[in-house]
Amino acid sequence: MLFRRITGQLVGVLDWLRRNRRRSFVATALALLAANAAALIAALFLPEGRTSTTLAVIPVLAFNSGVTFFLGMLASGYVRSRIMGFGPRAPALRPAPTVARMVEAAQSEPSIGQANPSREVVANARKLLREAVDRLPPPEIDGPAATRAYPIPELGSETACVTIVVPLFNEERFVSDAITSLKGQTVRNFEVLIVDDASTDRSAALAKQAVGDDRRFHLLRHLRNSGLGASRNTGLRLARTPFVTFLDADDILLPDALEIRLRRFGELTDGRIAGVYCGVVQAPETITADYLPRRRNYSGRAQTFVSSEGECPFNAHAPILRTDVLRLLGGFDETLRFGCEDWDMWQRVMRHGYWFEPVNRIAAVYRRKSGSMVRTMPLEHLQSGQRIFNWVHSPLPSEEVVSGTPFVFNEGLDTYRRADNFLRRTVQYGAMAYMRSGASFLELLTSIPGDLWPYALKHFDVPQMITKGLARYLAIDDADTADLGGDLIAARDAILAHYSALQRETRLVDTEPVRSSVDVALFAANLKQAALMADLAARLGENAKNCVLVSAETVSGDQGVEDFWISRKLPYLTYNLYALREWRLAPAVKIVMRPYDGAIRGFATSGPGLLVELVDPAAPVGLPDENAPAVPDMKVALGDALPLVERMLEPEDGPCPANRDQSPGPVAVPARAGIAAPFILHKEERLDLSPDYERLSALKDRYKGERCFIIGNGPSLNALDLSKLKNEHTFAVNGIFYKKDEMGFDPTFYVVEDSSVMAENIDAIRAYEARYKFFPTIYRSLHPAEDNVQFFHMNRGFYEREGASFCVPRFSVDAASRVFCGQSVTYINLQLAYYFGFLKVYMIGMDFSYVIPQNAIVKGDLITSTEADPNHFNPSYFGAGKTWKNPKLDRVKLNYELARDVFSAGGREIINATKGGKLELFRRQAYDDLLE
């Protein structure tokens, strides 16, 4: 009874499968379940011996399941094509039947006993496919579709093949982990540029410690905090390899992160590929450098301007990128100070026709920090994102178009998204046209935008869409596509070849980039120049001249330039952005003004444009022969600059003379413009020492609007009654302790710069009392930390012969970050006084006159006295046995000139109240008149 019932059910299922051989696997599975359920119910409800009967049914059910499933697969064609090898393999991707097609097929199914038409349908379809291919065979294509535009990474070479840029700002907790993860890479031939963005903690010191003696690592420092985008750009500008990647100082790379991405790059050839990216996993803040995620598999897709949907496609440390592409597009936008600079960069790359290929592996770790930028400034981050979204969905401004790229998506994203969606339909209907007639298909080909075709291949499965179109034309479904096999594939590949030929005909040929036109580039090195250049640019702009202001403060230090322009809401370019875009800006005229350092001199002496030097007759400045400025094409007084520049831009006798040097464009890897040896900054500053930034910052503008006196140590000091200064704010320096008893008061501020003074008088310096005592960080080991002692960063670039600022005065407006040496400790006092907010600064004891006694022992710049000191108020100051340095008053004068101009530009003044002396740079005022 039981077996008769089971057999009846099985026969019914098989009969249904015979009549419905082309049904899907889902139908087979449902029939199987129904048969087993019927058998089991029958067994359970038998009136006799339920338990024994049920046990007997189990093997029968198992057999029934196996046979039914196998026969179902056989009926659907799967076993014949995939297991038994009968017939060709089915295409990997097959279109799912629509509901309408299923209803239509069900209505046309033959009843039991009728002939099965499937074989006739397949035979007819095969005949049509072969005729179509014979009628319009695939075109012959010579050579590859795209040539490699970048070298294959040589992983085992002794030469670095990739640059890792590590932006660093106040990450003393995590930077060691980041460096450790880089040292553990399976690829060894790389270079690392750690770019410290003017950190105020011990980040740079700990980075240097973690690097040790590994010569692949180089530590750089910005002299002005410029943001994450600027740090990335500094690394991009100085990278010496064809590939670059970025790792934030609080994140880590897994050991094979470089290797798997570089190997993937080696497999690719299309010049439109800008980079390859891996998966990134998020991890808690507490992870260490040896962290490994539980899973490593990752499923990504090619990221194009359309497929990314305007979103940020991946984290900053996910991709390895082509250095030339990022430079071509001008680097990261440094105005995005609250994040999103990577998002913006990737979108600009993709909008210019490049795309990113995935590496299906997790290889990087993003640390979820409680103090991350996204968490602490979500509104600002959102506003930056909104700016990018608006840009993505708007037409691309013509001035942002970069020539020489594969393709430019000029319209907003929605335009191309609609075009992409319709292209899917076009591809499907193109297959139907191909089957209909060759002429019809060729006509359809002309409607396909060939420049968008390469991106369509990345957006959807083109072979699948072609197969879907063929199936629709032939009125076949899944089972028939399996039976047709090779004929279907041959037709699909022929159609695909025609599309590929269309792509080949429209591919970009390398052309000389068309450079945009900037009339005038104006470079400012200090606050005075910032105001003058801004005024000149405004007047030129009134006459329809296109001007750009340029600041070098990222590499030269904060001298008030960018703060002034920001306060006036004036647009400007940073050092990095000008360096990366100079070839495209191509200014006809470049304007500079003394003093300026090697950063600006690099721009002035090379690249396009004629050089004009402005001169202020009322306050002339010079530079010593040791570091002479660039030779200008013309010098002009401030009052004559406007008409002269306009005549240069529109000369009566034709265009301007030939430019100094036509830069070849952005693909030249070696970086110039200012720091020829990019890793020299450690000679200017001790990167392993940090200032007392927070304590110094608390003094900013503390004395705003007040006056102070800087006490020099010249012989004229003996002619003044210093007790009158008891209730004034005073700066005292070096050996002023010799006058302690005579003064009758302790100064407000006490400063020592000179190493000889510090070493030879350390006991007296320790014992000397002042409200505040300031010393360079290099003297931390000499003077104990006390409540009234603060250490500042002293930049020695003025003394470094190999540096970009040798003998070039710089005046810091951010003394908490650093002050610049200027051949005299008084110059450091002037920078401190400016930072503290003093309105008027009176100088006394500044005789500005030195003699070197004939009996002194002179070795280079170092002098050893053999007799009493004639140059200071006390003969023991640099008396017998004491060492001192050649004061080089000509260099002191350069720095005083700059201090005068900066104070004046800020509405302040330096006044000379010295009795006598030879210092005539500043307005004089009698000391006694000030203190009556």
PDB file of C-alpha atoms in Angstrom, residues 511-678:
ATOM      1  CA  THR A 511      48.211  65.395 -27.181  1.00  0.00           C
ATOM      2  CA  GLU A 512      50.027  68.391 -25.772  1.00  0.00           C
ATOM      3  CA  PRO A 513      47.923  69.711 -22.864  1.00  0.00           C
ATOM      4  CA  VAL A 514      46.337  73.086 -23.470  1.00  0.00           C
ATOM      5  CA  ARG A 515      47.391  75.369 -20.638  1.00  0.00           C
ATOM      6  CA  SER A 516      45.048  77.833 -19.034  1.00  0.00           C
ATOM      7  CA  SER A 517      46.050  81.493 -18.949  1.00  0.00           C
ATOM      8  CA  VAL A 518      46.970  83.433 -15.817  1.00  0.00           C
ATOM      9  CA  ASP A 519      48.270  86.895 -16.504  1.00  0.00           C
ATOM     10  CA  VAL A 520      50.102  87.584 -13.251  1.00  0.00           C
ATOM     11  CA  ALA A 521      51.270  85.490 -10.286  1.00  0.00           C
ATOM     12  CA  LEU A 522      52.157  87.546  -7.207  1.00  0.00           C
ATOM     13  CA  PHE A 523      54.318  85.955  -4.488  1.00  0.00           C
ATOM     14  CA  ALA A 524      54.326  87.277  -0.923  1.00  0.00           C
ATOM     15  CA  ALA A 525      56.848  86.244   1.734  1.00  0.00           C
ATOM     16  CA  ASN A 526      55.745  88.391   4.707  1.00  0.00           C
ATOM     17  CA  LEU A 527      52.929  90.540   6.026  1.00  0.00           C
ATOM     18  CA  LYS A 528      54.037  93.727   4.302  1.00  0.00           C
ATOM     19  CA  GLN A 529      54.321  91.985   0.959  1.00  0.00           C
ATOM     20  CA  ALA A 530      50.929  90.315   1.469  1.00  0.00           C
ATOM     21  CA  ALA A 531      49.248  93.714   1.750  1.00  0.00           C
ATOM     22  CA  LEU A 532      51.132  95.238  -1.185  1.00  0.00           C
ATOM     23  CA  MET A 533      50.574  92.256  -3.491  1.00  0.00           C
ATOM     24  CA  ALA A 534      46.876  92.121  -2.625  1.00  0.00           C
ATOM     25  CA  ASP A 535      46.489  95.804  -3.476  1.00  0.00           C
ATOM     26  CA  LEU A 536      48.332  95.419  -6.787  1.00  0.00           C
ATOM     27  CA  ALA A 537      46.296  92.331  -7.714  1.00  0.00           C
ATOM     28  CA  ALA A 538      43.070  94.200  -7.016  1.00  0.00           C
ATOM     29  CA  ARG A 539      44.101  97.095  -9.274  1.00  0.00           C
ATOM     30  CA  LEU A 540      45.150  94.713 -12.045  1.00  0.00           C
ATOM     31  CA  GLY A 541      41.855  92.874 -11.677  1.00  0.00           C
ATOM     32  CA  GLU A 542      39.958  96.110 -12.222  1.00  0.00           C
ATOM     33  CA  ASN A 543      41.587  96.186 -15.647  1.00  0.00           C
ATOM     34  CA  ALA A 544      40.481  92.645 -16.486  1.00  0.00           C
ATOM     35  CA  LYS A 545      43.787  90.987 -15.651  1.00  0.00           C
ATOM     36  CA  ASN A 546      43.648  87.477 -14.269  1.00  0.00           C
ATOM     37  CA  CYS A 547      45.844  87.408 -11.163  1.00  0.00           C
ATOM     38  CA  VAL A 548      46.684  84.774  -8.586  1.00  0.00           C
ATOM     39  CA  LEU A 549      48.211  85.342  -5.137  1.00  0.00           C
ATOM     40  CA  VAL A 550      50.719  82.729  -3.982  1.00  0.00           C
ATOM     41  CA  SER A 551      51.926  81.949  -0.450  1.00  0.00           C
ATOM     42  CA  ALA A 552      54.912  79.783   0.495  1.00  0.00           C
ATOM     43  CA  GLU A 553      54.138  79.686   4.228  1.00  0.00           C
ATOM     44  CA  THR A 554      53.656  75.920   4.284  1.00  0.00           C
ATOM     45  CA  VAL A 555      57.396  75.497   3.738  1.00  0.00           C
ATOM     46  CA  SER A 556      58.674  78.931   4.824  1.00  0.00           C
ATOM     47  CA  GLY A 557      56.727  79.463   8.040  1.00  0.00           C
ATOM     48  CA  ASP A 558      53.830  81.559   9.296  1.00  0.00           C
ATOM     49  CA  GLN A 559      54.753  85.167   8.555  1.00  0.00           C
ATOM     50  CA  GLY A 560      51.227  86.562   8.430  1.00  0.00           C
ATOM     51  CA  VAL A 561      50.659  86.226   4.683  1.00  0.00           C
ATOM     52  CA  GLU A 562      47.793  83.757   4.595  1.00  0.00           C
ATOM     53  CA  ASP A 563      46.133  85.164   7.723  1.00  0.00           C
ATOM     54  CA  PHE A 564      46.059  88.592   6.071  1.00  0.00           C
ATOM     55  CA  TRP A 565      44.538  87.282   2.846  1.00  0.00           C
ATOM     56  CA  ILE A 566      42.029  85.150   4.747  1.00  0.00           C
ATOM     57  CA  SER A 567      40.979  88.170   6.817  1.00  0.00           C
ATOM     58  CA  ARG A 568      40.321  90.015   3.532  1.00  0.00           C
ATOM     59  CA  LYS A 569      38.568  86.957   2.055  1.00  0.00           C
ATOM     60  CA  LEU A 570      41.018  86.871  -0.840  1.00  0.00           C
ATOM     61  CA  PRO A 571      41.561  83.629  -2.763  1.00  0.00           C
ATOM     62  CA  TYR A 572      45.143  82.423  -3.031  1.00  0.00           C
ATOM     63  CA  LEU A 573      47.228  79.380  -3.882  1.00  0.00           C
ATOM     64  CA  THR A 574      49.478  77.614  -1.406  1.00  0.00           C
ATOM     65  CA  TYR A 575      53.019  76.586  -2.206  1.00  0.00           C
ATOM     66  CA  ASN A 576      52.038  72.998  -3.047  1.00  0.00           C
ATOM     67  CA  LEU A 577      49.096  73.922  -5.237  1.00  0.00           C
ATOM     68  CA  TYR A 578      51.137  76.368  -7.281  1.00  0.00           C
ATOM     69  CA  ALA A 579      53.971  73.852  -7.628  1.00  0.00           C
ATOM     70  CA  LEU A 580      51.575  71.138  -8.825  1.00  0.00           C
ATOM     71  CA  ARG A 581      49.625  73.435 -11.163  1.00  0.00           C
ATOM     72  CA  GLU A 582      52.263  75.866 -12.400  1.00  0.00           C
ATOM     73  CA  TRP A 583      52.511  74.145 -15.779  1.00  0.00           C
ATOM     74  CA  ARG A 584      48.783  74.704 -16.255  1.00  0.00           C
ATOM     75  CA  LEU A 585      48.600  78.224 -14.815  1.00  0.00           C
ATOM     76  CA  ALA A 586      51.481  79.437 -17.014  1.00  0.00           C
ATOM     77  CA  PRO A 587      51.590  83.048 -15.746  1.00  0.00           C
ATOM     78  CA  ALA A 588      52.888  85.608 -18.202  1.00  0.00           C
ATOM     79  CA  VAL A 589      54.389  87.729 -15.402  1.00  0.00           C
ATOM     80  CA  LYS A 590      55.629  86.769 -11.939  1.00  0.00           C
ATOM     81  CA  ILE A 591      56.066  89.439  -9.272  1.00  0.00           C
ATOM     82  CA  VAL A 592      58.304  89.154  -6.199  1.00  0.00           C
ATOM     83  CA  MET A 593      59.680  91.507  -3.571  1.00  0.00           C
ATOM     84  CA  ARG A 594      62.715  91.228  -1.312  1.00  0.00           C
ATOM     85  CA  PRO A 595      63.314  89.499   0.985  1.00  0.00           C
ATOM     86  CA  TYR A 596      62.203  86.083  -0.219  1.00  0.00           C
ATOM     87  CA  ASP A 597      63.699  82.662   0.377  1.00  0.00           C
ATOM     88  CA  GLY A 598      64.524  79.686  -1.808  1.00  0.00           C
ATOM     89  CA  ALA A 599      60.930  78.492  -1.920  1.00  0.00           C
ATOM     90  CA  ILE A 600      59.828  81.543  -3.886  1.00  0.00           C
ATOM     91  CA  ARG A 601      63.150  81.832  -5.713  1.00  0.00           C
ATOM     92  CA  GLY A 602      62.544  78.373  -7.160  1.00  0.00           C
ATOM     93  CA  PHE A 603      59.340  79.591  -8.771  1.00  0.00           C
ATOM     94  CA  ALA A 604      60.940  82.848  -9.870  1.00  0.00           C
ATOM     95  CA  THR A 605      63.891  81.305 -11.690  1.00  0.00           C
ATOM     96  CA  SER A 606      62.144  78.546 -13.623  1.00  0.00           C
ATOM     97  CA  GLY A 607      58.857  77.773 -15.261  1.00  0.00           C
ATOM     98  CA  PRO A 608      56.859  80.115 -17.479  1.00  0.00           C
ATOM     99  CA  GLY A 609      56.651  83.861 -16.982  1.00  0.00           C
ATOM    100  CA  LEU A 610      58.818  86.972 -16.874  1.00  0.00           C
ATOM    101  CA  LEU A 611      60.104  88.078 -13.462  1.00  0.00           C
ATOM    102  CA  VAL A 612      59.394  91.536 -12.051  1.00  0.00           C
ATOM    103  CA  GLU A 613      60.869  92.639  -8.713  1.00  0.00           C
ATOM    104  CA  LEU A 614      59.054  95.354  -6.761  1.00  0.00           C
ATOM    105  CA  VAL A 615      61.126  97.884  -4.830  1.00  0.00           C
ATOM    106  CA  ASP A 616      59.917 100.123  -2.001  1.00  0.00           C
ATOM    107  CA  PRO A 617      62.084 103.267  -2.231  1.00  0.00           C
ATOM    108  CA  ALA A 618      61.025 104.301   1.270  1.00  0.00           C
ATOM    109  CA  ALA A 619      62.193 101.028   2.817  1.00  0.00           C
ATOM    110  CA  PRO A 620      64.761  99.276   0.622  1.00  0.00           C
ATOM    111  CA  VAL A 621      66.032  95.844   1.619  1.00  0.00           C
ATOM    112  CA  GLY A 622      68.824  93.671   0.330  1.00  0.00           C
ATOM    113  CA  LEU A 623      70.187  90.181   0.547  1.00  0.00           C
ATOM    114  CA  PRO A 624      73.830  89.231   1.126  1.00  0.00           C
ATOM    115  CA  ASP A 625      76.019  87.896  -1.622  1.00  0.00           C
ATOM    116  CA  GLU A 626      75.912  84.432  -0.043  1.00  0.00           C
ATOM    117  CA  ASN A 627      72.266  84.053  -1.033  1.00  0.00           C
ATOM    118  CA  ALA A 628      71.568  86.565  -3.760  1.00  0.00           C
ATOM    119  CA  PRO A 629      67.988  86.770  -5.087  1.00  0.00           C
ATOM    120  CA  ALA A 630      67.010  85.841  -8.599  1.00  0.00           C
ATOM    121  CA  VAL A 631      68.010  88.275 -11.323  1.00  0.00           C
ATOM    122  CA  PRO A 632      64.733  89.859 -12.456  1.00  0.00           C
ATOM    123  CA  ASP A 633      63.808  90.795 -15.980  1.00  0.00           C
ATOM    124  CA  MET A 634      62.865  94.191 -14.594  1.00  0.00           C
ATOM    125  CA  LYS A 635      62.896  96.106 -11.295  1.00  0.00           C
ATOM    126  CA  VAL A 636      60.134  98.602 -10.676  1.00  0.00           C
ATOM    127  CA  ALA A 637      59.141 100.953  -7.865  1.00  0.00           C
ATOM    128  CA  LEU A 638      55.832 100.270  -6.156  1.00  0.00           C
ATOM    129  CA  GLY A 639      54.166 103.354  -7.606  1.00  0.00           C
ATOM    130  CA  ASP A 640      55.096 102.398 -11.167  1.00  0.00           C
ATOM    131  CA  ALA A 641      54.180  98.715 -11.010  1.00  0.00           C
ATOM    132  CA  LEU A 642      50.632  98.886 -12.381  1.00  0.00           C
ATOM    133  CA  PRO A 643      51.293 100.605 -15.734  1.00  0.00           C
ATOM    134  CA  LEU A 644      54.513  98.666 -16.268  1.00  0.00           C
ATOM    135  CA  VAL A 645      52.915  95.248 -15.769  1.00  0.00           C
ATOM    136  CA  GLU A 646      50.039  96.188 -18.051  1.00  0.00           C
ATOM    137  CA  ARG A 647      52.478  97.207 -20.773  1.00  0.00           C
ATOM    138  CA  MET A 648      54.307  93.900 -20.354  1.00  0.00           C
ATOM    139  CA  LEU A 649      51.045  92.006 -20.778  1.00  0.00           C
ATOM    140  CA  GLU A 650      49.994  94.008 -23.858  1.00  0.00           C
ATOM    141  CA  PRO A 651      53.165  95.332 -25.502  1.00  0.00           C
ATOM    142  CA  GLU A 652      52.893  97.479 -28.612  1.00  0.00           C
ATOM    143  CA  ASP A 653      55.464  95.372 -30.455  1.00  0.00           C
ATOM    144  CA  GLY A 654      53.729  92.041 -29.954  1.00  0.00           C
ATOM    145  CA  PRO A 655      53.690  89.327 -27.330  1.00  0.00           C
ATOM    146  CA  CYS A 656      55.964  89.276 -24.305  1.00  0.00           C
ATOM    147  CA  PRO A 657      59.498  87.989 -24.791  1.00  0.00           C
ATOM    148  CA  ALA A 658      60.103  84.287 -24.514  1.00  0.00           C
ATOM    149  CA  ASN A 659      59.591  82.801 -21.078  1.00  0.00           C
ATOM    150  CA  ARG A 660      62.554  81.853 -18.932  1.00  0.00           C
ATOM    151  CA  ASP A 661      61.816  78.156 -19.054  1.00  0.00           C
ATOM    152  CA  GLN A 662      58.875  76.255 -20.404  1.00  0.00           C
ATOM    153  CA  SER A 663      58.176  73.540 -17.900  1.00  0.00           C
ATOM    154  CA  PRO A 664      57.480  70.187 -19.609  1.00  0.00           C
ATOM    155  CA  GLY A 665      54.328  69.629 -17.585  1.00  0.00           C
ATOM    156  CA  PRO A 666      53.316  67.726 -14.489  1.00  0.00           C
ATOM    157  CA  VAL A 667      54.781  64.328 -15.359  1.00  0.00           C
ATOM    158  CA  ALA A 668      58.365  65.157 -14.426  1.00  0.00           C
ATOM    159  CA  VAL A 669      58.862  63.313 -11.148  1.00  0.00           C
ATOM    160  CA  PRO A 670      61.757  65.259  -9.553  1.00  0.00           C
ATOM    161  CA  ALA A 671      60.402  68.098  -7.443  1.00  0.00           C
ATOM    162  CA  ARG A 672      62.030  71.498  -7.691  1.00  0.00           C
ATOM    163  CA  ALA A 673      60.835  74.896  -6.569  1.00  0.00           C
ATOM    164  CA  GLY A 674      62.433  75.717  -3.308  1.00  0.00           C
ATOM    165  CA  ILE A 675      63.692  72.638  -1.559  1.00  0.00           C
ATOM    166  CA  ALA A 676      65.942  70.825  -3.992  1.00  0.00           C
ATOM    167  CA  ALA A 677      67.051  68.513  -1.196  1.00  0.00           C
ATOM    168  CA  PRO A 678      63.671  67.879   0.395  1.00  0.00           C
TER     169      PRO A 678
END
